[in-house]
């Protein structure tokens, strides 16, 4: 069965600093991977997705993620964080034959001036 | 996401009462989903529907019911059998049923107990 682990519950970074949010998945074949962002009291917005091909994926708002099969990881990165990036971030995995996505428990990002 | 409307934004339930959360979409997406979100637990799937007049239980369906009479609408009823209904409820849609398609989310309904 598929599963997703986001090891960091809460991360605090300074504005302008770089960011990396970790995501590890469990699935036997090549998964479909997604990162979503959620602002307080709102729904989830898709940041980026990986299906196949180039393992470095570019998304919206300056985010990117890299798929590393050997590490079963799909970490989200941003070179310079803005105060508006403060939110909760969810990694999700889909698989062939599955009817839904499996979500991690989320990482809450705080940005300090 | 534009095109997915959840209402109401806030809802209060009395003991023993059933309440219905609305989810309407104009994206012409085939699949619709209901998730429950609790702090620190991520999103848990309640029900999903891939086609009109058909729906499937998710991981935590007990105490909930749904219907899919129209492609655009997928209402969720929280019944009195759900003993801990306080949560944030999210509706999502997906074009087609293949798991390589991203899901699109409404802005959620927050349900509380009076």
Short mmCIF file of C-alpha atoms in Angstrom, two decimals:
data_model
loop_
_atom_site.label_atom_id
_atom_site.label_comp_id
_atom_site.label_asym_id
_atom_site.label_seq_id
_atom_site.Cartn_x
_atom_site.Cartn_y
_atom_site.Cartn_z
CA UNK A 1 0.00 0.00 0.00
CA UNK A 2 1.08 3.55 -0.63
CA UNK A 3 2.05 5.88 2.19
CA UNK A 4 3.64 9.28 2.61
CA UNK A 5 5.81 10.57 5.43
CA UNK A 6 6.58 14.18 6.13
CA UNK A 7 9.09 14.00 8.99
CA UNK A 8 8.99 17.67 9.93
CA UNK A 9 5.82 18.86 11.65
CA UNK A 10 6.93 22.48 11.90
CA UNK A 11 9.78 24.43 10.30
CA UNK A 12 10.81 28.03 10.94
CA UNK A 13 12.98 29.93 8.48
CA UNK A 14 14.04 33.53 8.08
CA UNK A 15 12.73 35.54 5.18
CA UNK A 16 15.20 35.30 2.30
CA UNK A 17 16.66 32.00 3.49
CA UNK A 18 16.45 28.80 1.50
CA UNK A 19 13.87 26.14 2.26
CA UNK A 20 13.68 22.38 1.93
CA UNK A 21 10.65 20.38 3.04
CA UNK A 22 11.05 16.64 3.18
CA UNK A 23 8.72 13.99 1.79
CA UNK A 24 9.28 10.24 1.71
CA UNK A 25 6.91 7.82 0.08
CA UNK A 26 6.37 4.10 0.09
CA UNK A 27 5.29 2.46 -3.14
CA UNK A 28 6.67 -0.40 -5.22
CA UNK A 29 6.45 1.19 -8.65
CA UNK A 30 6.94 4.72 -9.92
CA UNK A 31 4.51 6.90 -8.03
CA UNK A 32 2.70 10.03 -9.06
CA UNK A 33 3.81 12.75 -6.65
CA UNK A 34 2.28 16.08 -5.73
CA UNK A 35 2.97 19.02 -3.42
CA UNK A 36 0.11 21.18 -2.20
CA UNK A 37 0.02 24.34 -0.08
CA UNK A 38 -2.74 25.34 2.32
CA UNK A 39 -3.23 28.79 3.83
CA UNK A 40 -5.18 28.96 7.12
CA UNK A 41 -8.89 28.27 6.68
CA UNK A 42 -8.55 27.57 2.98
CA UNK A 43 -8.40 24.63 0.63
CA UNK A 44 -5.28 23.09 -0.89
CA UNK A 45 -3.57 24.58 -3.92
CA UNK A 46 -1.40 22.47 -6.22
CA UNK A 47 2.24 23.64 -6.31
CA UNK A 48 3.72 21.00 -8.62
CA UNK A 49 3.49 17.39 -9.73
CA UNK A 50 5.76 14.61 -10.96
CA UNK A 51 4.72 11.76 -13.22
CA UNK A 52 7.79 10.79 -15.21
CA UNK A 53 10.74 12.21 -17.08
CA UNK A 54 12.95 14.96 -15.69
CA UNK A 55 13.31 14.35 -11.96
CA UNK A 56 13.55 18.07 -11.17
CA UNK A 57 10.11 19.62 -11.40
CA UNK A 58 9.32 23.32 -11.43
CA UNK A 59 6.13 24.62 -9.89
CA UNK A 60 4.32 27.82 -9.12
CA UNK A 61 5.49 30.54 -6.72
CA UNK A 62 9.17 29.72 -7.32
CA UNK A 63 9.02 26.21 -5.84
CA UNK A 64 10.74 23.13 -7.22
CA UNK A 65 10.95 19.51 -6.16
CA UNK A 66 13.31 16.67 -6.98
CA UNK A 67 12.30 13.04 -7.30
CA UNK A 68 14.97 10.66 -6.02
CA UNK A 69 13.98 7.07 -6.60
CA UNK A 70 16.93 5.66 -4.66
CA UNK A 71 15.85 7.57 -1.56
CA UNK A 72 12.07 7.33 -2.14
CA UNK A 73 11.95 11.06 -1.66
CA UNK A 74 10.31 14.07 -3.27
CA UNK A 75 11.61 17.08 -1.36
CA UNK A 76 10.26 20.56 -1.98
CA UNK A 77 12.71 23.47 -2.25
CA UNK A 78 12.72 27.20 -2.64
CA UNK A 79 15.92 29.26 -2.86
CA UNK A 80 14.58 32.37 -1.09
CA UNK A 81 11.51 32.29 1.13
CA UNK A 82 9.03 35.16 1.27
CA UNK A 83 6.79 35.99 4.24
CA UNK A 84 3.77 35.05 2.12
CA UNK A 85 5.06 31.45 1.90
CA UNK A 86 4.03 30.85 5.51
CA UNK A 87 1.44 28.07 5.26
CA UNK A 88 1.04 24.33 5.61
CA UNK A 89 2.51 22.09 2.94
CA UNK A 90 1.28 18.63 2.01
CA UNK A 91 2.96 15.95 -0.03
CA UNK A 92 0.69 13.41 -1.73
CA UNK A 93 1.20 10.22 -3.72
CA UNK A 94 -0.98 8.49 -6.29
CA UNK A 95 -0.47 5.08 -7.83
CA UNK A 96 -1.66 3.08 -10.81
CA UNK A 97 -4.95 1.45 -10.02
CA UNK A 98 -5.58 3.59 -6.98
CA UNK A 99 -8.70 5.72 -6.93
CA UNK A 100 -7.43 8.47 -4.67
CA UNK A 101 -4.35 10.25 -3.40
CA UNK A 102 -2.58 9.52 -0.12
CA UNK A 103 -1.56 12.60 1.82
CA UNK A 104 1.19 13.17 4.33
CA UNK A 105 0.40 14.80 7.66
CA UNK A 106 1.76 18.15 6.53
CA UNK A 107 4.59 20.53 7.47
CA UNK A 108 3.74 23.92 8.88
CA UNK A 109 6.11 26.65 7.69
CA UNK A 110 6.68 29.79 9.74
CA UNK A 111 8.65 32.67 8.19
CA UNK A 112 10.31 35.17 10.51
CA UNK A 113 11.51 38.64 9.46
CA UNK B 1 -9.85 26.56 -6.51
CA UNK B 2 -12.16 28.51 -8.73
CA UNK B 3 -15.02 26.36 -9.86
CA UNK B 4 -15.51 24.41 -6.62
CA UNK B 5 -17.92 25.92 -4.12
CA UNK B 6 -18.31 24.58 -0.63
CA UNK B 7 -21.04 25.90 1.62
CA UNK B 8 -21.52 26.94 4.27
CA UNK B 9 -18.06 28.07 5.35
CA UNK B 10 -18.96 27.53 9.02
CA UNK B 11 -21.55 25.10 10.38
CA UNK B 12 -22.70 24.22 13.87
CA UNK B 13 -24.34 20.97 14.82
CA UNK B 14 -26.47 20.16 17.82
CA UNK B 15 -26.37 16.77 19.51
CA UNK B 16 -28.40 14.19 17.61
CA UNK B 17 -28.70 16.35 14.52
CA UNK B 18 -27.80 15.49 10.94
CA UNK B 19 -26.17 18.25 8.90
CA UNK B 20 -25.38 18.44 5.19
CA UNK B 21 -22.33 20.06 3.64
CA UNK B 22 -22.65 21.22 0.06
CA UNK B 23 -20.06 20.83 -2.70
CA UNK B 24 -20.76 22.12 -6.20
CA UNK B 25 -18.36 22.23 -9.15
CA UNK B 26 -18.47 23.73 -12.63
CA UNK B 27 -15.20 22.20 -13.83
CA UNK B 28 -16.97 19.28 -15.52
CA UNK B 29 -14.75 16.90 -13.57
CA UNK B 30 -15.84 13.29 -13.28
CA UNK B 31 -14.52 12.42 -9.84
CA UNK B 32 -15.35 14.08 -6.53
CA UNK B 33 -13.97 13.46 -3.06
CA UNK B 34 -14.66 14.35 0.56
CA UNK B 35 -11.83 14.63 3.05
CA UNK B 36 -11.75 15.32 6.74
CA UNK B 37 -8.86 17.34 8.13
CA UNK B 38 -7.87 17.30 11.80
CA UNK B 39 -4.78 19.03 13.22
CA UNK B 40 -1.67 16.91 12.81
CA UNK B 41 -3.47 14.16 10.89
CA UNK B 42 -3.41 15.41 7.34
CA UNK B 43 -6.33 14.60 5.08
CA UNK B 44 -8.39 11.45 5.53
CA UNK B 45 -10.72 10.23 2.80
CA UNK B 46 -14.39 9.90 3.72
CA UNK B 47 -16.13 9.08 0.42
CA UNK B 48 -15.44 9.44 -3.26
CA UNK B 49 -17.43 9.21 -6.47
CA UNK B 50 -16.09 8.62 -9.96
CA UNK B 51 -19.41 8.74 -11.78
CA UNK B 52 -22.97 9.89 -11.25
CA UNK B 53 -25.09 7.56 -9.09
CA UNK B 54 -22.05 5.71 -7.80
CA UNK B 55 -19.79 6.31 -4.82
CA UNK B 56 -17.32 4.40 -2.67
CA UNK B 57 -16.38 4.47 0.99
CA UNK B 58 -13.03 5.86 1.96
CA UNK B 59 -11.01 5.20 5.08
CA UNK B 60 -13.36 6.87 7.59
CA UNK B 61 -16.88 6.57 6.14
CA UNK B 62 -18.65 5.58 9.37
CA UNK B 63 -21.13 8.23 10.46
CA UNK B 64 -21.21 9.91 7.06
CA UNK B 65 -23.34 9.55 3.94
CA UNK B 66 -23.20 10.99 0.42
CA UNK B 67 -25.15 11.11 -2.81
CA UNK B 68 -24.17 11.84 -6.42
CA UNK B 69 -27.36 12.54 -8.33
CA UNK B 70 -25.75 15.13 -10.58
CA UNK B 71 -22.23 15.44 -11.94
CA UNK B 72 -21.91 18.92 -10.46
CA UNK B 73 -22.93 18.08 -6.91
CA UNK B 74 -21.62 15.78 -4.16
CA UNK B 75 -23.22 16.64 -0.80
CA UNK B 76 -21.93 15.12 2.42
CA UNK B 77 -24.25 14.40 5.36
CA UNK B 78 -22.73 14.15 8.80
CA UNK B 79 -25.12 11.97 10.74
CA UNK B 80 -25.75 11.76 14.47
CA UNK B 81 -23.80 8.50 14.41
CA UNK B 82 -20.59 10.47 13.90
CA UNK B 83 -19.64 11.12 17.52
CA UNK B 84 -16.71 13.42 16.88
CA UNK B 85 -17.66 15.53 13.87
CA UNK B 86 -15.70 18.67 14.75
CA UNK B 87 -13.24 19.10 11.88
CA UNK B 88 -12.47 20.93 8.67
CA UNK B 89 -14.10 19.26 5.66
CA UNK B 90 -12.65 19.56 2.19
CA UNK B 91 -14.25 18.68 -1.11
CA UNK B 92 -12.05 17.93 -4.11
CA UNK B 93 -12.57 17.14 -7.78
CA UNK B 94 -10.47 15.36 -10.35
CA UNK B 95 -10.68 15.19 -14.12
CA UNK B 96 -11.04 11.52 -14.87
CA UNK B 97 -10.21 8.80 -12.37
CA UNK B 98 -6.56 8.16 -13.17
CA UNK B 99 -4.34 8.73 -10.17
CA UNK B 100 -1.87 10.80 -12.21
CA UNK B 101 -4.41 13.60 -12.32
CA UNK B 102 -4.15 16.26 -9.62
CA UNK B 103 -7.08 16.96 -7.35
CA UNK B 104 -8.55 20.44 -7.04
CA UNK B 105 -9.94 21.65 -3.74
CA UNK B 106 -12.70 23.87 -2.48
CA UNK B 107 -12.18 26.28 0.41
CA UNK B 108 -13.64 23.95 3.01
CA UNK B 109 -16.37 23.91 5.64
CA UNK B 110 -15.55 24.07 9.34
CA UNK B 111 -18.01 22.04 11.41
CA UNK B 112 -18.32 22.52 15.15
CA UNK B 113 -20.51 21.07 17.87
CA UNK B 114 -22.80 23.34 19.87
#
